[in-house]
């Protein structure tokens, strides 16, 4: 091998750099363990401790913050925490850019775009398509009613074409999303979690937010989704709204009377005599005041119009929207806005109603844009509050507003995101200086968050959580333990097998494997990559496939030695392009291409799997080709007796002479039956599509003891009013619960409502009382309650499904083109792609047939697609190794007819095929047993795929290759071979 010294130099440098990069991870983990021990499990104290040493030098002149930034980051499935994808409402941004126009074409286009947005299509593109269809050229985007308004006068002129306006609007929307990203970054920076991660996902308006270690679920969601639309409104008092409340009550009374007249069942004379007169009178009285039954008017002179149960607010809102009620609002009252107050934790379930003095433009007298600073503090009574400072203009307007309220003895409501936080009166004259205060039923945490939100500023549009995942730290620790166990067991078994089968050469392969692992983790640390549980699976799988290249090299060297070559010549021949290098290159390039497709189309943990897989392929090639070569050359130069086998395995897999092509009809028949059975199962049994594909909410709930699955399903189905699926997940005391309840509704209130329904209906299955916070939130040492929760909105589900289709089709297309270019015969590409399609259909068929009774999760989700793409990669790997030998023999001088030449090709690669498949299956089996229930379905798909893929490489791909070669070509090959000496 040329330049051996240079390769040694780079290998040593690479190893030193890897160790250096990994040292930051070890140091950071040690400091975090110290912080955890010093805090006694209190997460706030732990964060305070880490913040206090953030700027202290702790390692090689680096501060702790710098060391932490250089460590390998653990994903949420290992660390615990919250992962959400926020969808910034492009619809709201467009409304704002169009000055909330009432143009019917524009608003119809917005609604159509919302309904008909396709998977992987940006909302803005969907809107442009809908607008073109709705307007039919009669209305332009540059209309003065739409985008050629006063606010956009510098950017959009009436003479501009729609295409020109689209460019401007796209830029404006992107600017708004950038603004939202900046606001969220400021909020998260002050929230207090270690290493938060925010990423913009293309130009879709989506923002990924990862908060490792975050535990208060409702608090985080509220912080992220609050638009921080702060407004100051004058209020009406209950005295001024009595007429409106009475009119609403009378209107509802009339409605109820109509319903009673039309729907009251007929009653016989005897039945009427049996009616309890007292009960009848009470029922009649109760029905006389439908509004006042659920709304208690506030005291006279108060800005509180009334008080009601939170559950009744929607009904009351509908009452106030009735035309007969709105008609009671005359003069300035007709602009009244009704708003509900913040729920008091000391009086949960009850909220206050306020009437805000609106105006024709529906614009508040003063908005939050004037706020320049905010901080949490305490009021004169020692209660938590938020103090705000305004700019000069705001100070003047605030003084004027408070002066007017003082003169009228009125109140000013402080409204944030349409919720009234307080409505204080002004009793000491106009307030100058621009200082104001928000007080109310707060705790210290709420005032800190509210001040944080106000300081960061408002979002340009609403932000909805369209996908979320919550993982408890206890579950993360279990995942780490499972990952370490599967890694160690897999490493030991592979190392043992290589030594058992190849003897001394096996030790060299194991050394290369150890170096390979060092390089993988070194690169992950250098790139600042995130290590996830599927990522660990990728590394463990890499260990199984890393020896693949060594197996190919060793088997080729053994063949050369059987032909009588010396050890040195055999090593040289096995590392040549005509030896093992062409097979290794083609096999790894096809796998790399499928991994690349997975990286492009995958999201979240799937990207982690793809990242480690791609890195592993590159490092495996380097260590197998260069590190192993250096070790083998060193052994040969010392005159060692290197035989690439042991006394036990010397003649294993060496005398195969099986006629594979003679069995092709039987193979076609068996495969045909399996494929037919798969399609029958698809149409009759379907596939268990996970929430990634159809949308929904999933909760992993752990109980103290085994619970009845059917009882849980029944109780929750009644509570949610829709079908709920529940399955045992892992141990008998743990269920995976899935529901589509309000999955298309967004907001903190909706998520909290779902959590409360779940809590209220499941708490009876616990022998000890469990609080809502303990049930929902995550904390160290948690053993019962919600261990993990996920939500995928319908739009995200559409995108994931579309990406999955493109990922599978794209990988097949790319591999077909690559193999056609590499082998220069379309028959090779066709055989490989048909075999892979055969493997994918059968794996899907097995999942379709078995998901209802298997004791582990077998649903179609992102992880399953990752498994399918991995199956494609490794099935191609096997096929390419066989095809490479077929190409070699067809181009060589082997005697015999076409079929016998191909059969010899397959038989001479069997030792490679069996060894490679065995090592990969061994590793997958270890992961299936020790990797934990969360990846069992993922690993099972790969395990089945490797078995089916090995079969198809031998009995499907090669026969198809032979059957598609014309008789004329076969005769030409036979003539050339028989003419050779």
CSV table of C-alpha atoms in Angstrom, one decimal, residues 265-489:
chain,number,residue,atom,x,y,z
A,265,UNK,CA,-93.6,15.2,24.3
A,266,UNK,CA,-97.3,14.6,24.6
A,267,UNK,CA,-98.5,13.8,28.2
A,268,UNK,CA,-101.6,11.9,29.1
A,269,UNK,CA,-104.2,13.2,31.6
A,270,UNK,CA,-103.2,10.5,34.1
A,271,UNK,CA,-99.5,11.4,33.7
A,272,UNK,CA,-100.3,15.0,34.5
A,273,UNK,CA,-102.1,14.1,37.7
A,274,UNK,CA,-99.0,12.1,38.8
A,275,UNK,CA,-96.6,15.0,38.4
A,276,UNK,CA,-95.1,16.3,41.7
A,277,UNK,CA,-96.3,19.9,41.7
A,278,UNK,CA,-93.3,21.2,43.8
A,279,UNK,CA,-90.8,19.7,41.4
A,280,UNK,CA,-92.7,21.1,38.4
A,281,UNK,CA,-92.7,24.6,39.9
A,282,UNK,CA,-88.9,24.5,40.6
A,283,UNK,CA,-88.2,23.2,37.1
A,284,UNK,CA,-90.2,26.0,35.6
A,285,UNK,CA,-88.5,28.6,37.7
A,286,UNK,CA,-85.1,27.2,36.8
A,287,UNK,CA,-85.9,27.5,33.1
A,288,UNK,CA,-87.0,31.2,33.4
A,289,UNK,CA,-83.5,32.7,33.4
A,290,UNK,CA,-81.2,30.7,31.0
A,291,UNK,CA,-78.4,33.4,31.1
A,292,UNK,CA,-78.5,34.1,34.8
A,293,UNK,CA,-78.5,30.4,35.6
A,294,UNK,CA,-74.9,30.3,34.4
A,295,UNK,CA,-73.8,33.9,34.8
A,296,UNK,CA,-73.9,35.6,38.1
A,297,UNK,CA,-74.0,39.5,37.7
A,298,UNK,CA,-71.2,41.4,39.4
A,299,UNK,CA,-71.7,43.9,42.2
A,300,UNK,CA,-73.0,47.4,41.2
A,301,UNK,CA,-70.2,49.8,40.4
A,302,UNK,CA,-67.8,47.0,39.5
A,303,UNK,CA,-66.1,46.5,36.1
A,304,UNK,CA,-66.9,42.8,36.6
A,305,UNK,CA,-70.0,42.2,34.5
A,306,UNK,CA,-70.5,38.7,35.9
A,307,UNK,CA,-68.9,35.5,37.0
A,308,UNK,CA,-69.3,32.1,35.4
A,309,UNK,CA,-67.9,28.5,35.3
A,310,UNK,CA,-65.1,28.2,32.8
A,311,UNK,CA,-67.0,25.4,31.1
A,312,UNK,CA,-70.0,27.7,30.4
A,313,UNK,CA,-68.0,30.5,28.7
A,314,UNK,CA,-68.5,29.2,25.2
A,315,UNK,CA,-72.3,29.1,25.7
A,316,UNK,CA,-72.4,32.6,27.1
A,317,UNK,CA,-70.3,33.9,24.2
A,318,UNK,CA,-72.8,32.4,21.8
A,319,UNK,CA,-75.6,34.2,23.6
A,320,UNK,CA,-73.9,37.6,23.2
A,321,UNK,CA,-73.5,37.0,19.5
A,322,UNK,CA,-77.2,36.7,18.9
A,323,UNK,CA,-78.6,39.5,16.7
A,324,UNK,CA,-81.4,40.2,19.2
A,325,UNK,CA,-78.8,40.7,22.0
A,326,UNK,CA,-76.5,42.8,19.8
A,327,UNK,CA,-79.5,45.0,18.9
A,328,UNK,CA,-79.8,45.9,22.6
A,329,UNK,CA,-76.3,47.6,22.3
A,330,UNK,CA,-77.1,51.1,21.1
A,331,UNK,CA,-74.9,54.1,20.5
A,332,UNK,CA,-71.3,53.6,21.7
A,333,UNK,CA,-72.3,50.4,23.3
A,334,UNK,CA,-72.6,48.7,19.9
A,335,UNK,CA,-68.8,48.5,19.8
A,336,UNK,CA,-68.6,46.6,23.1
A,337,UNK,CA,-66.1,43.7,23.3
A,338,UNK,CA,-66.7,41.1,25.8
A,339,UNK,CA,-63.6,39.4,27.4
A,340,UNK,CA,-63.0,36.9,30.1
A,341,UNK,CA,-60.6,37.3,32.9
A,342,UNK,CA,-57.7,35.1,34.1
A,343,UNK,CA,-58.7,32.1,36.1
A,344,UNK,CA,-57.8,32.4,39.8
A,345,UNK,CA,-55.9,29.3,41.1
A,346,UNK,CA,-57.5,29.8,44.5
A,347,UNK,CA,-60.9,29.6,42.8
A,348,UNK,CA,-60.4,27.2,39.9
A,349,UNK,CA,-63.1,26.7,37.3
A,350,UNK,CA,-64.6,30.2,37.7
A,351,UNK,CA,-63.8,33.3,35.6
A,352,UNK,CA,-64.9,36.9,35.4
A,353,UNK,CA,-66.6,38.7,32.5
A,354,UNK,CA,-65.6,42.2,31.4
A,355,UNK,CA,-67.1,44.6,28.9
A,356,UNK,CA,-64.5,46.6,27.0
A,357,UNK,CA,-65.2,50.0,25.5
A,358,UNK,CA,-64.6,49.2,21.8
A,359,UNK,CA,-64.6,51.6,18.9
A,360,UNK,CA,-65.4,51.6,15.1
A,361,UNK,CA,-61.8,50.6,14.2
A,362,UNK,CA,-61.6,47.9,17.0
A,363,UNK,CA,-58.3,49.5,18.0
A,364,UNK,CA,-57.3,49.8,21.7
A,365,UNK,CA,-56.5,53.3,23.1
A,366,UNK,CA,-53.0,52.0,24.0
A,367,UNK,CA,-51.2,48.8,22.8
A,368,UNK,CA,-48.2,46.9,24.1
A,369,UNK,CA,-45.9,48.3,21.4
A,370,UNK,CA,-45.1,51.2,23.8
A,371,UNK,CA,-43.6,48.8,26.4
A,372,UNK,CA,-39.8,49.2,26.7
A,373,UNK,CA,-39.2,47.1,29.8
A,374,UNK,CA,-40.9,44.6,32.2
A,375,UNK,CA,-39.9,42.9,35.3
A,376,UNK,CA,-41.5,40.7,38.0
A,377,UNK,CA,-42.1,42.4,41.3
A,378,UNK,CA,-44.5,42.6,44.3
A,379,UNK,CA,-47.3,45.1,44.8
A,380,UNK,CA,-48.1,47.1,48.0
A,381,UNK,CA,-49.8,44.1,49.5
A,382,UNK,CA,-46.8,41.9,48.9
A,383,UNK,CA,-48.5,39.9,46.1
A,384,UNK,CA,-46.6,39.0,42.8
A,385,UNK,CA,-47.1,41.5,40.0
A,386,UNK,CA,-45.5,42.7,36.8
A,387,UNK,CA,-44.2,46.2,36.5
A,388,UNK,CA,-43.9,47.8,33.0
A,389,UNK,CA,-42.1,50.9,31.6
A,390,UNK,CA,-43.4,52.7,28.5
A,391,UNK,CA,-41.6,54.9,25.9
A,392,UNK,CA,-42.2,58.7,25.7
A,393,UNK,CA,-45.2,58.4,23.4
A,394,UNK,CA,-46.7,55.7,25.5
A,395,UNK,CA,-46.2,57.6,28.7
A,396,UNK,CA,-48.1,60.6,27.3
A,397,UNK,CA,-51.0,58.4,26.1
A,398,UNK,CA,-51.0,56.4,29.4
A,399,UNK,CA,-51.2,59.7,31.4
A,400,UNK,CA,-54.1,60.8,29.2
A,401,UNK,CA,-55.9,57.5,29.5
A,402,UNK,CA,-55.6,57.2,33.3
A,403,UNK,CA,-56.6,60.9,33.6
A,404,UNK,CA,-59.8,60.2,31.7
A,405,UNK,CA,-60.5,57.1,33.9
A,406,UNK,CA,-59.9,59.1,37.0
A,407,UNK,CA,-62.4,61.8,36.0
A,408,UNK,CA,-65.0,59.2,35.1
A,409,UNK,CA,-64.2,57.0,38.1
A,410,UNK,CA,-63.7,54.2,35.6
A,411,UNK,CA,-61.4,51.2,35.2
A,412,UNK,CA,-58.7,50.2,32.7
A,413,UNK,CA,-58.5,46.6,31.7
A,414,UNK,CA,-55.0,45.2,31.0
A,415,UNK,CA,-55.6,42.5,28.3
A,416,UNK,CA,-53.1,40.0,27.1
A,417,UNK,CA,-54.0,37.7,24.2
A,418,UNK,CA,-57.7,38.5,24.8
A,419,UNK,CA,-57.6,37.6,28.5
A,420,UNK,CA,-58.2,40.3,31.1
A,421,UNK,CA,-55.4,40.0,33.7
A,422,UNK,CA,-56.6,42.9,35.8
A,423,UNK,CA,-58.9,46.0,35.6
A,424,UNK,CA,-57.8,48.5,38.2
A,425,UNK,CA,-59.5,51.7,38.9
A,426,UNK,CA,-57.6,55.0,39.0
A,427,UNK,CA,-58.1,56.7,42.4
A,428,UNK,CA,-55.2,59.1,42.7
A,429,UNK,CA,-55.2,61.1,39.4
A,430,UNK,CA,-53.4,60.7,36.1
A,431,UNK,CA,-50.4,58.4,36.2
A,432,UNK,CA,-47.3,60.1,34.7
A,433,UNK,CA,-43.9,58.7,33.9
A,434,UNK,CA,-45.1,55.7,31.9
A,435,UNK,CA,-45.0,53.2,34.7
A,436,UNK,CA,-47.8,50.7,35.0
A,437,UNK,CA,-48.5,47.4,36.8
A,438,UNK,CA,-50.3,44.2,36.1
A,439,UNK,CA,-51.6,42.6,39.3
A,440,UNK,CA,-54.0,39.7,39.9
A,441,UNK,CA,-54.0,36.1,41.0
A,442,UNK,CA,-50.4,35.4,40.1
A,443,UNK,CA,-47.7,33.2,41.6
A,444,UNK,CA,-44.0,34.1,41.3
A,445,UNK,CA,-43.4,31.8,38.3
A,446,UNK,CA,-46.3,33.3,36.4
A,447,UNK,CA,-45.0,36.9,36.9
A,448,UNK,CA,-41.5,35.8,35.8
A,449,UNK,CA,-42.9,34.3,32.6
A,450,UNK,CA,-45.2,37.2,31.9
A,451,UNK,CA,-42.4,39.7,32.3
A,452,UNK,CA,-40.2,37.5,30.1
A,453,UNK,CA,-42.9,37.4,27.3
A,454,UNK,CA,-43.4,41.2,27.5
A,455,UNK,CA,-39.7,42.0,27.3
A,456,UNK,CA,-39.3,39.7,24.3
A,457,UNK,CA,-42.1,41.4,22.5
A,458,UNK,CA,-45.2,40.1,20.7
A,459,UNK,CA,-45.3,37.5,17.9
A,460,UNK,CA,-46.4,38.8,14.5
A,461,UNK,CA,-49.0,36.1,14.3
A,462,UNK,CA,-50.4,33.3,16.4
A,463,UNK,CA,-48.1,30.3,17.0
A,464,UNK,CA,-49.8,26.9,17.2
A,465,UNK,CA,-48.2,23.7,18.4
A,466,UNK,CA,-48.7,21.3,15.5
A,467,UNK,CA,-46.4,18.6,16.7
A,468,UNK,CA,-45.1,18.0,20.2
A,469,UNK,CA,-43.3,15.3,22.2
A,470,UNK,CA,-42.8,15.2,26.0
A,471,UNK,CA,-40.3,12.7,27.5
A,472,UNK,CA,-39.8,12.3,31.2
A,473,UNK,CA,-36.2,12.2,32.5
A,474,UNK,CA,-36.9,8.7,34.0
A,475,UNK,CA,-37.9,7.4,30.6
A,476,UNK,CA,-34.8,9.0,29.1
A,477,UNK,CA,-32.5,7.3,31.7
A,478,UNK,CA,-34.2,4.0,30.9
A,479,UNK,CA,-33.4,4.6,27.2
A,480,UNK,CA,-29.8,5.4,28.0
A,481,UNK,CA,-29.5,2.2,30.0
A,482,UNK,CA,-31.1,0.1,27.3
A,483,UNK,CA,-28.8,1.7,24.6
A,484,UNK,CA,-25.7,1.1,26.6
A,485,UNK,CA,-26.7,-2.5,27.3
A,486,UNK,CA,-27.5,-3.3,23.6
A,487,UNK,CA,-24.3,-1.6,22.5
A,488,UNK,CA,-22.0,-3.5,24.9
A,489,UNK,CA,-23.7,-6.9,24.2
